[in-house]
C-alpha positions as CSV (number, residue, x, y, z in Angstrom):
1,M,-19.9,-4.3,1.2
2,R,-23.1,-4.4,3.3
3,G,-24.9,-7.6,2.4
4,F,-21.7,-9.6,1.9
5,F,-22.3,-12.9,3.7
6,P,-19.7,-15.6,2.9
7,I,-21.4,-18.9,3.7
8,C,-19.3,-21.7,5.0
9,G,-19.8,-25.1,6.5
10,L,-21.8,-28.1,5.3
11,L,-24.1,-27.7,2.3
12,V,-27.8,-28.4,2.6
13,A,-29.4,-30.5,0.0
14,A,-30.9,-27.6,-1.9
15,A,-27.6,-25.8,-2.1
16,Q,-25.8,-28.9,-3.3
17,A,-28.3,-29.3,-6.2
18,A,-27.8,-25.6,-7.2
19,M,-24.0,-25.6,-7.0
20,P,-21.7,-28.0,-8.9
21,V,-19.0,-29.3,-6.7
22,A,-15.5,-30.3,-8.0
23,P,-14.2,-33.2,-5.9
24,L,-10.9,-32.9,-4.1
25,G,-9.5,-36.2,-5.6
26,A,-6.1,-37.0,-7.1
27,S,-7.3,-36.1,-10.6
28,A,-8.6,-32.6,-9.6
29,G,-6.3,-29.8,-8.7
30,L,-6.8,-28.1,-5.3
31,L,-7.6,-24.8,-7.0
32,D,-10.3,-26.4,-9.2
33,Y,-12.4,-27.0,-6.2
34,V,-15.9,-25.5,-5.9
35,G,-17.8,-26.0,-2.7
36,Q,-17.6,-25.2,1.0
37,C,-14.6,-24.0,3.0
38,V,-14.5,-27.0,5.4
39,P,-13.7,-29.8,2.9
40,F,-11.3,-27.5,1.1
41,A,-9.4,-26.6,4.3
42,R,-9.2,-30.2,5.3
43,A,-7.7,-31.2,1.9
44,A,-5.4,-28.2,1.7
45,S,-4.0,-28.5,5.2
46,G,-4.2,-32.2,6.0
47,I,-5.9,-31.4,9.3
48,E,-8.6,-34.1,9.7
49,I,-11.5,-32.2,11.4
50,Y,-15.1,-32.4,10.3
51,G,-18.2,-30.3,11.0
52,D,-19.0,-26.6,10.7
53,A,-16.0,-24.3,10.5
54,W,-16.8,-22.6,13.9
55,T,-16.4,-25.9,15.7
56,W,-12.9,-26.6,14.5
57,W,-11.1,-24.6,17.2
58,N,-12.7,-26.7,20.1
59,Q,-12.4,-29.9,18.1
60,A,-8.7,-29.4,17.7
61,E,-8.1,-29.2,21.4
62,G,-6.0,-32.3,22.4
63,R,-5.7,-33.4,18.8
64,Y,-3.6,-30.7,17.2
65,D,-1.5,-27.9,18.5
66,R,-3.2,-24.5,18.6
67,G,-2.0,-21.0,18.9
68,H,-2.4,-17.3,18.0
69,R,0.5,-16.9,15.5
70,P,0.2,-17.8,11.9
71,R,2.4,-20.5,10.4
72,Q,2.5,-21.6,6.8
73,G,0.1,-24.6,6.4
74,S,-1.9,-23.8,9.6
75,V,-5.7,-23.4,9.5
76,I,-7.1,-20.1,10.7
77,V,-10.5,-20.5,12.4
78,F,-12.9,-17.6,12.1
79,A,-15.5,-17.3,14.8
80,K,-19.2,-17.8,14.3
81,T,-20.9,-14.4,13.8
82,G,-24.0,-12.9,12.3
83,R,-22.2,-12.5,9.0
84,L,-20.5,-15.9,9.3
85,P,-23.2,-18.1,10.9
86,L,-21.2,-21.2,10.3
87,G,-17.7,-19.6,10.8
88,H,-15.0,-20.0,8.2
89,V,-11.7,-21.9,7.9
90,A,-8.8,-21.1,5.6
91,V,-5.2,-22.3,5.3
92,V,-2.2,-20.0,5.7
93,S,-0.2,-20.1,2.4
94,R,2.4,-17.5,3.3
95,V,3.4,-15.3,6.2
96,V,4.3,-11.9,4.6
97,E,5.1,-9.9,7.7
98,R,4.0,-9.6,11.3
99,R,0.4,-8.3,10.5
100,V,0.0,-9.6,6.9
101,L,-0.3,-13.1,5.6
102,M,-1.7,-14.8,2.6
103,L,-4.3,-17.6,2.8
104,T,-5.8,-20.1,0.4
105,H,-9.5,-20.8,0.9
106,A,-12.8,-21.6,-0.7
107,N,-16.2,-20.0,-0.7
108,W,-15.4,-16.4,0.2
109,S,-15.5,-14.2,-2.9
110,R,-17.8,-14.6,-5.9
111,Q,-16.3,-15.8,-9.2
112,N,-18.5,-15.5,-12.3
113,G,-21.4,-14.5,-10.0
114,K,-21.1,-17.7,-7.8
115,R,-19.6,-18.5,-4.4
116,G,-17.7,-21.6,-3.6
117,H,-14.5,-21.3,-5.7
118,A,-11.0,-21.7,-4.3
119,E,-8.8,-18.7,-4.1
120,Q,-5.0,-18.8,-3.7
121,D,-2.7,-16.4,-1.8
122,V,-5.4,-14.0,-0.7
123,T,-4.4,-11.1,1.6
124,L,-5.3,-11.3,5.3
125,Y,-4.6,-8.3,7.5
126,D,-4.4,-8.4,11.3
127,V,-6.3,-5.3,12.5
128,S,-6.5,-6.4,16.2
129,P,-5.3,-3.6,18.6
130,G,-2.8,-6.0,20.3
131,N,-1.5,-7.6,17.1
132,D,-2.7,-10.9,18.3
133,W,-4.7,-12.0,15.2
134,S,-8.0,-11.9,17.0
135,E,-9.5,-9.6,14.4
136,V,-8.8,-9.6,10.7
137,K,-9.8,-8.1,7.3
138,V,-9.8,-10.4,4.3
139,W,-9.2,-9.6,0.6
140,Y,-12.5,-9.7,-1.2
141,R,-12.5,-10.2,-5.0
142,D,-15.6,-8.1,-5.6
143,A,-14.0,-5.1,-4.0
144,E,-10.6,-5.9,-5.5
145,G,-9.1,-5.2,-2.0
146,L,-9.7,-5.8,1.6
147,G,-13.4,-6.0,2.5
148,G,-15.0,-3.6,4.8
149,G,-15.8,-6.2,7.5
150,I,-13.7,-7.1,10.5
151,Y,-13.9,-10.8,11.5
152,P,-13.1,-12.3,14.9
153,V,-10.7,-15.2,14.8
154,K,-10.3,-18.0,17.3
155,G,-6.7,-18.8,16.3
156,F,-4.6,-21.2,14.3
157,I,-4.5,-25.0,14.2
158,Y,-1.1,-26.5,13.5
159,G,0.1,-29.9,12.5
160,G,-1.3,-31.1,9.2
161,H,0.4,-32.0,6.0
162,P,-0.3,-29.0,3.7
163,S,-0.9,-29.6,0.0
164,P,2.0,-28.6,-2.4
165,Q,-0.6,-26.5,-4.3
166,L,-1.3,-24.3,-1.3
167,T,0.7,-21.4,-2.6
168,S,1.8,-20.1,-6.0
169,R,5.3,-20.0,-7.2
170,N,5.5,-16.2,-7.2
171,P,3.0,-14.8,-4.8
172,D,2.4,-11.0,-4.9
173,Y,4.0,-9.9,-1.6
174,V,3.9,-6.3,-2.7
175,G,0.3,-6.5,-3.6
176,A,-0.5,-8.0,-0.2
177,L,1.3,-5.2,1.6
178,I,-0.4,-2.6,-0.5
179,D,-3.8,-4.2,0.3
180,A,-3.1,-4.1,4.0
181,Y,-1.4,-0.7,4.4
182,V,-2.7,1.6,1.7
183,P,-6.5,2.2,2.3
184,G,-8.6,2.0,-0.8
185,A,-5.8,0.8,-3.1
186,G,-6.8,-2.1,-5.2
187,R,-4.4,-4.3,-7.0
């Protein structure tokens, strides 16, 4: 997993030219999206914040409720780090249990060798010592399980109007629990 650097935030002109972007309009389905995490999270959650992902936490202050417990439809804000230089935002699609949830996001795993695609009901595991969601592991498609990295989280932003396409009809709760609690077990 070394060398895995999910890139999130605003595209530079060169990256836009190299990556086709499916718009998030009425005619395109949420999961057809290809692009950055920020516009995807905005469309999926209904939370109207702009700018790089790492800035969302502070921008939400006074505009949206914030906290440290996941709720379906809330946006989780990943901190800016060396591996996530622009941070990352994703939308909670299901709360499975106290340390496991599912999220729907874009631009994390590679699909067909390219980043940017949307993924639905991905496992997120709280690995923080105090069970406060300050550190998490994220399911990574290339590993078919939780990635090796631990990512710091700022918290959750509440109050948008989530898309009805945020979660699938029959999410794999058992798979999410296996991902979180059985090391090395892929789906």
